[in-house]
PDB file of C-alpha atoms in Angstrom:
ATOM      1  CA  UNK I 298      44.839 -22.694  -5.091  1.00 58.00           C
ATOM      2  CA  UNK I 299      45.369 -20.297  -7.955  1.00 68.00           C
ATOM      3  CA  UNK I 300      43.559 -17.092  -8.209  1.00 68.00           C
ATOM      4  CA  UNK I 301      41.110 -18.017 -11.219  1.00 71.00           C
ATOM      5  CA  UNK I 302      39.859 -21.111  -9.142  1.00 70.00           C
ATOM      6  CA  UNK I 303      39.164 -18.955  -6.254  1.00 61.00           C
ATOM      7  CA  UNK I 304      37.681 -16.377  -8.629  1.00 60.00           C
ATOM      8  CA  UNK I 305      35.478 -19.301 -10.137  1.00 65.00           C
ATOM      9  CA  UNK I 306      34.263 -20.772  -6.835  1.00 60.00           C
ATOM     10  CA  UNK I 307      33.227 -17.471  -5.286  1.00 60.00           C
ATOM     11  CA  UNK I 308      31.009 -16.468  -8.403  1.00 61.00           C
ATOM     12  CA  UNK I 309      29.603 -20.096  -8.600  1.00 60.00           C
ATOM     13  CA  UNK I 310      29.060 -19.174  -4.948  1.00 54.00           C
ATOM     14  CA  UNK I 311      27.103 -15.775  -5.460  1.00 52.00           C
ATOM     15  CA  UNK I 312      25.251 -17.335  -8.239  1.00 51.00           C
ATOM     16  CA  UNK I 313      23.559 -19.939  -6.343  1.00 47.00           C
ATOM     17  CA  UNK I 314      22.725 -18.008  -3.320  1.00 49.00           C
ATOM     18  CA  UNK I 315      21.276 -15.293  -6.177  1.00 45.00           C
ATOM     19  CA  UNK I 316      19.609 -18.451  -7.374  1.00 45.00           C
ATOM     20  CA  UNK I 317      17.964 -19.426  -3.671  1.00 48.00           C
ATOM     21  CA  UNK I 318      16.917 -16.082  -3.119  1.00 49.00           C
ATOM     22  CA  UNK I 319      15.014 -15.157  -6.265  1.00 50.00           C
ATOM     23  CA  UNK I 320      13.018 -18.473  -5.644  1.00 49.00           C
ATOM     24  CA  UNK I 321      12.411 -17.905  -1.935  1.00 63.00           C
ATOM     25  CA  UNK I 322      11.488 -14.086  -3.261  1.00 78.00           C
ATOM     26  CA  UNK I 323       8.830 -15.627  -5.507  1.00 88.00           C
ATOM     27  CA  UNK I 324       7.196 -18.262  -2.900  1.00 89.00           C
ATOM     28  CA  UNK I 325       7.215 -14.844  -0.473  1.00 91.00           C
ATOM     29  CA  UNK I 326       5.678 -12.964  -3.527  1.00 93.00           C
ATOM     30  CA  UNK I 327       2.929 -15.994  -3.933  1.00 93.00           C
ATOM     31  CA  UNK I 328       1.876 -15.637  -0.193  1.00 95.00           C
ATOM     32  CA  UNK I 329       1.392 -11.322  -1.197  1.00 95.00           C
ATOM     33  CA  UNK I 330      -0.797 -13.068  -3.832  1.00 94.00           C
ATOM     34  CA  UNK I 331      -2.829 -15.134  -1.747  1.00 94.00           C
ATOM     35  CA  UNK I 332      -3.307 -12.374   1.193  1.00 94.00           C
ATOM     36  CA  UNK I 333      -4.120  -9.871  -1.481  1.00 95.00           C
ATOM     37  CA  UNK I 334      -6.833 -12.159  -3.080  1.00 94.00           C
ATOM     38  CA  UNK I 335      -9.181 -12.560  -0.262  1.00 95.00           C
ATOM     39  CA  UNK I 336      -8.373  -8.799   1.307  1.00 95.00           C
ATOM     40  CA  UNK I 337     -11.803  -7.585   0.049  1.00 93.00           C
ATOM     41  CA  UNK I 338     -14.112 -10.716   1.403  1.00 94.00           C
ATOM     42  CA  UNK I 339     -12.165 -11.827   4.407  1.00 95.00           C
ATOM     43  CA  UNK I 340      -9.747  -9.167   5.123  1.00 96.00           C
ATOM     44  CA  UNK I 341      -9.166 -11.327   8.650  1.00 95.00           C
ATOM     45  CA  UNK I 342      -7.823 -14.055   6.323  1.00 96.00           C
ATOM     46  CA  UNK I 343      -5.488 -11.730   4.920  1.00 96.00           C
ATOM     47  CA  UNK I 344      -4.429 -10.500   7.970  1.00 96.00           C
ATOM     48  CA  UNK I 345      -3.732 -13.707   9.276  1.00 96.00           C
ATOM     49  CA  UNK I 346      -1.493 -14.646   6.169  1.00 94.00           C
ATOM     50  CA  UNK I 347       0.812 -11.259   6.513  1.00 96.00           C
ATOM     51  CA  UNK I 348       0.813 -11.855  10.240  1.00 94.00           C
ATOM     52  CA  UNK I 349       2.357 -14.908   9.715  1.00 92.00           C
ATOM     53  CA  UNK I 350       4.860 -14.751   7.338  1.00 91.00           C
ATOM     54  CA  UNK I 351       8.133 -14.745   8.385  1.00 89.00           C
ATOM     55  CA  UNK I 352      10.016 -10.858   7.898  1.00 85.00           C
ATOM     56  CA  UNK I 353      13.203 -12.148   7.338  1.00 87.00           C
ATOM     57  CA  UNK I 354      12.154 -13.990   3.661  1.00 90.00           C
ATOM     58  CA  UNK I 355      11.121 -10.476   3.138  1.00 92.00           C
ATOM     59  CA  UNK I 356      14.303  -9.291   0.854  1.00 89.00           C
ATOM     60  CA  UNK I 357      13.613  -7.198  -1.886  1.00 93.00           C
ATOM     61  CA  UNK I 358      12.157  -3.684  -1.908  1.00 95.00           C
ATOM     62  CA  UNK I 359       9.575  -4.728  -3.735  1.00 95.00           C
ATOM     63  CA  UNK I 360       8.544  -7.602  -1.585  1.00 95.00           C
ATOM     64  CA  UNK I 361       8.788  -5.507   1.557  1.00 96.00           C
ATOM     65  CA  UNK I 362       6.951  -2.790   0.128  1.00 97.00           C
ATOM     66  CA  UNK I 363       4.044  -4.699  -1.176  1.00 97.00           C
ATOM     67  CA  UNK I 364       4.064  -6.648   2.320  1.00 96.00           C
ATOM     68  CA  UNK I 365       3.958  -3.220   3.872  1.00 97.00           C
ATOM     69  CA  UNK I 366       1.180  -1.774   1.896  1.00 97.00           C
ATOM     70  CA  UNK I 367      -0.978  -4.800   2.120  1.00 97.00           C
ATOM     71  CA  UNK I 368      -0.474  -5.196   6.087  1.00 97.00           C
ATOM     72  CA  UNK I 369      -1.716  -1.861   6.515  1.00 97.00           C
ATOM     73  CA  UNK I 370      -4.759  -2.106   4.357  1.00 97.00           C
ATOM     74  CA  UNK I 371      -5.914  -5.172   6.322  1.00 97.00           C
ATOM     75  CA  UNK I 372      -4.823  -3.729   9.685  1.00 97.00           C
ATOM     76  CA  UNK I 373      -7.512  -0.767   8.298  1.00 96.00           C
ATOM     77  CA  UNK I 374      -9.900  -3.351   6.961  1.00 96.00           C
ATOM     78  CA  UNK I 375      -9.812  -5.114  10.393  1.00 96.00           C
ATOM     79  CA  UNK I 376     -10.466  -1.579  11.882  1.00 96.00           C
ATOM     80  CA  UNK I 377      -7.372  -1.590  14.097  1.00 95.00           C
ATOM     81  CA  UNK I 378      -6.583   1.984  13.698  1.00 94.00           C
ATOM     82  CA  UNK I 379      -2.910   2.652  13.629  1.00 93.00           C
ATOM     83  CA  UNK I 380      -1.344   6.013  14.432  1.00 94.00           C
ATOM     84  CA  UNK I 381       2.150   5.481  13.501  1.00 94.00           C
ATOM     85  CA  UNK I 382       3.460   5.591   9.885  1.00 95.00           C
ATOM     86  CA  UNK I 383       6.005   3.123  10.530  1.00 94.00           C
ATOM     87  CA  UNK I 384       4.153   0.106   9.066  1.00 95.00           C
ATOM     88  CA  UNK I 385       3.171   1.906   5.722  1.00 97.00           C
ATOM     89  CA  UNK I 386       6.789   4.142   5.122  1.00 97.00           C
ATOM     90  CA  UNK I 387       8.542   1.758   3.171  1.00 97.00           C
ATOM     91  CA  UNK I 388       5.343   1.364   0.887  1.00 97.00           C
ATOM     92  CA  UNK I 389       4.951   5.086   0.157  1.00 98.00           C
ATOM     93  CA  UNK I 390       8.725   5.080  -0.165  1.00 97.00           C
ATOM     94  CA  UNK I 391       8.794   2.461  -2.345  1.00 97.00           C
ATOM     95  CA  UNK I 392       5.531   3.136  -4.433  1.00 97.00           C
ATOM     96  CA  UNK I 393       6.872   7.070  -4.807  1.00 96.00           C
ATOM     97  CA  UNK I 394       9.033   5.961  -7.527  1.00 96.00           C
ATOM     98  CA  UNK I 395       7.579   2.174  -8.597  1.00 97.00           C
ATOM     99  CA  UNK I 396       4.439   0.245  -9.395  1.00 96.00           C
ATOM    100  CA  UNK I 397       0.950   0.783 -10.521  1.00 97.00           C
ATOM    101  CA  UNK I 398      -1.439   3.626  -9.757  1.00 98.00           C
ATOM    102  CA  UNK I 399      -2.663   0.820  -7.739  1.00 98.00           C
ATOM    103  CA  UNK I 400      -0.252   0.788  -5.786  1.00 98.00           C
ATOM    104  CA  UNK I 401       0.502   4.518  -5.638  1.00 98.00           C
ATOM    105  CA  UNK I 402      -2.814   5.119  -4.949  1.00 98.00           C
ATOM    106  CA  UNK I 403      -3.661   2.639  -2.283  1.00 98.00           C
ATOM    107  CA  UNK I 404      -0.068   3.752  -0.124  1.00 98.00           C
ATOM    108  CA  UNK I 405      -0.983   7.472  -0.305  1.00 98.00           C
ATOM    109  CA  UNK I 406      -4.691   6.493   0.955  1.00 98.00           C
ATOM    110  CA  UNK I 407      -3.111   4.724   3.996  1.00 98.00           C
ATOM    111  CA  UNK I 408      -1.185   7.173   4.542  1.00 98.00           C
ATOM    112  CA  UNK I 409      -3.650   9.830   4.912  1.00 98.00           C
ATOM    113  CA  UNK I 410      -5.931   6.985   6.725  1.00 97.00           C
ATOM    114  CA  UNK I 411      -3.350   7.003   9.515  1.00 97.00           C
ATOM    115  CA  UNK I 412      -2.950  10.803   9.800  1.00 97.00           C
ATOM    116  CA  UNK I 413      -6.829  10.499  10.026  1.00 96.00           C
ATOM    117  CA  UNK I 414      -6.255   8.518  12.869  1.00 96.00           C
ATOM    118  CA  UNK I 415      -3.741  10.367  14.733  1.00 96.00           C
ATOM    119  CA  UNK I 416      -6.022  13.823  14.186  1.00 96.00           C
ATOM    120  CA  UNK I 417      -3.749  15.372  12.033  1.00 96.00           C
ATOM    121  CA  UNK I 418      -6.115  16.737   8.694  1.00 96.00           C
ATOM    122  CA  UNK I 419      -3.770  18.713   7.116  1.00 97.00           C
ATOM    123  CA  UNK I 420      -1.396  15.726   6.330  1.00 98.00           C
ATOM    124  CA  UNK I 421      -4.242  13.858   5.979  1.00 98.00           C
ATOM    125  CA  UNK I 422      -5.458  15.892   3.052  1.00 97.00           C
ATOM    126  CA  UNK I 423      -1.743  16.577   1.090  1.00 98.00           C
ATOM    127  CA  UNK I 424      -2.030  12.255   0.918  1.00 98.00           C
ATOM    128  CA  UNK I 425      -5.324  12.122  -0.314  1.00 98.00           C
ATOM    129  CA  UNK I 426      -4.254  15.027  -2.896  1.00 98.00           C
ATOM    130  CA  UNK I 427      -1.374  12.901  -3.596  1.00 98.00           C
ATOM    131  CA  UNK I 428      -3.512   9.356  -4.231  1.00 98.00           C
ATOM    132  CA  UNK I 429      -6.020  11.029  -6.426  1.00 98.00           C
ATOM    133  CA  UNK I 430      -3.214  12.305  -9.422  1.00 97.00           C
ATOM    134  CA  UNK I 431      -3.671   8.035 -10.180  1.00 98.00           C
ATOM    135  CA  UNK I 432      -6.798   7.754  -9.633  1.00 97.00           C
ATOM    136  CA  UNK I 433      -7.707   8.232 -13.365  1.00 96.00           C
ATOM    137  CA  UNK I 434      -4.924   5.381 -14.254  1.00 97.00           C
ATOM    138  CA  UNK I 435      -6.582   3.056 -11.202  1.00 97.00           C
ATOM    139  CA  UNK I 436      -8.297  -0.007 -12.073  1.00 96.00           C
ATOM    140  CA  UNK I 437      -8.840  -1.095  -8.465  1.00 96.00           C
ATOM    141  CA  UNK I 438     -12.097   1.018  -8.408  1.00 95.00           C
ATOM    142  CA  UNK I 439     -13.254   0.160  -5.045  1.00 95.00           C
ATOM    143  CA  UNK I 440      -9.595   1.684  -3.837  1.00 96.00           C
ATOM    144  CA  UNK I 441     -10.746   5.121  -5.721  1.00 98.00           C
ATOM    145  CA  UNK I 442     -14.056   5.047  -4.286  1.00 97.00           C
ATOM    146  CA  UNK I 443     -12.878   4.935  -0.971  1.00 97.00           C
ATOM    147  CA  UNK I 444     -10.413   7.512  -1.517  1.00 98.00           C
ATOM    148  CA  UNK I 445     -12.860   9.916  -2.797  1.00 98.00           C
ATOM    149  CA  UNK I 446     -15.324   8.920   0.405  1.00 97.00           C
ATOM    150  CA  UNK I 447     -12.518  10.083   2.670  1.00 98.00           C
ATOM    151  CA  UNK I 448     -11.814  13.557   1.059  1.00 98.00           C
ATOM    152  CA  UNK I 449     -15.413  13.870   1.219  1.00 98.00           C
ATOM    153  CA  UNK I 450     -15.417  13.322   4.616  1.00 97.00           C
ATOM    154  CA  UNK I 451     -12.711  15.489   5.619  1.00 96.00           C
ATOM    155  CA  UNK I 452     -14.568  17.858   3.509  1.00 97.00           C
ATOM    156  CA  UNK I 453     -17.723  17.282   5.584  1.00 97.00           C
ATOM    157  CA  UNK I 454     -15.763  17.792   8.731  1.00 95.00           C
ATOM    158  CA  UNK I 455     -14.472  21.065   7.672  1.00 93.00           C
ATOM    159  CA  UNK I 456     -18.092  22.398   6.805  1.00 96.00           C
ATOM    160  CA  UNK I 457     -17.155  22.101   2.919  1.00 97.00           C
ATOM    161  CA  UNK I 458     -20.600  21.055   1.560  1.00 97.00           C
ATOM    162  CA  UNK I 459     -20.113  21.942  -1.686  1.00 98.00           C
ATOM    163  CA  UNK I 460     -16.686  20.170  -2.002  1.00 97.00           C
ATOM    164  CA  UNK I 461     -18.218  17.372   0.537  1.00 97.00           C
ATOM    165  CA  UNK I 462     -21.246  16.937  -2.065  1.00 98.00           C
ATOM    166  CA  UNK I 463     -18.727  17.109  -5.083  1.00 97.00           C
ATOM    167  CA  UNK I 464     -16.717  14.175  -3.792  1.00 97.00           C
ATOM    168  CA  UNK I 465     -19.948  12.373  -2.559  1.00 97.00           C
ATOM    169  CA  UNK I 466     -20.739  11.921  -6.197  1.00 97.00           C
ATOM    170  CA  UNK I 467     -17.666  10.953  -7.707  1.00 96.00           C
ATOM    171  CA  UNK I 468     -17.259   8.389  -4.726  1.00 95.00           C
ATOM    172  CA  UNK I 469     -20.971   7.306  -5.979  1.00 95.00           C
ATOM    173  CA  UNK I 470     -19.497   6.675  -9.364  1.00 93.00           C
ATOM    174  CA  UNK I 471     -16.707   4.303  -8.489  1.00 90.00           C
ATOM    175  CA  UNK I 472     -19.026   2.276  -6.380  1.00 81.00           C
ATOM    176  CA  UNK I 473     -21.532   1.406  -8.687  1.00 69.00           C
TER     177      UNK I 473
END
């Protein structure tokens, strides 16, 4: 076999696997859909659907990260309180750099939601510092609320009331 036959079969070759993978990436990325859709009225649902998708179709950044970010909201949603940040890193990695203020917003949140759980309010606050620079640019208003909720809570536990009452409000505004 000459060399330009060899050259020709191995790129025919890395085109079609490129070919499998970007449609197995979008079936994975339909399944993110469908978990995401019913993660506000039947976050169990949605847990269910990440729980049992398969890792390995999870290939691109993108596709892990949004896997990431959305297991740990429903893990949160389903109150099972997590205390390691392994679940939610490659989201906040990911989302550091990419996405919507959505996105940016929500993986900060967790973040700070699981240094909440571990009793750790310092690190706790520096992510909810670090969600609320999008929260102006967030559409997902419910997200915003809740962020603001949290920072007044922290606030609360700290014996802010004037920051606790601030954050009280603007929490009230996203929720209504």
């Amino acid at each position: 076999m000459d060399m330009r036959r060899v050259l020709s079969l191995l790129s025919t070759a890395v085109l079609l696997l490129l070919a499998v993978s970007c449609a197995d990436d979008a079936a994975v990325m339909s399944e993110l859909d469908a978990a995401e859709s019913v993660m506000e009225d039947s976050p169990e649902t949605a847990l269910a659907i990440l729980d049992t998708m398969q890792r390995s179709r999870l290939v691109s950044r993108e596709a892990i990260a949004r896997h990431a970010l959305l297991y740990s909201q429903a893990l949160d949603k389903n109150y099972i309180d997590m205390t390691t940040d392994s679940i939610i890193r490659p989201a906040v990695g990911y989302y550091s750099r990419h996405g919507s203020a959505d996105e940016r917003l929500k993986a900060q949140y967790y973040l700070g939601c699981i240094y909440r759980n571990s009793g750790d309010p310092e690190k706790e606050m520096e992510c909810y510092v670090r969600a609320e620079r999008y929260a102006d640019e967030a559409v997902d208003y419910k997200a915003v609320g809740r962020l603001f909720s949290a920072i007044k809570a922290l606030y609360f536990d700290l014996y802010d009331f004037d920051n606790a009452y601030r954050y009280s409000l603007l929490s009230a505004e996203y929720y209504s």
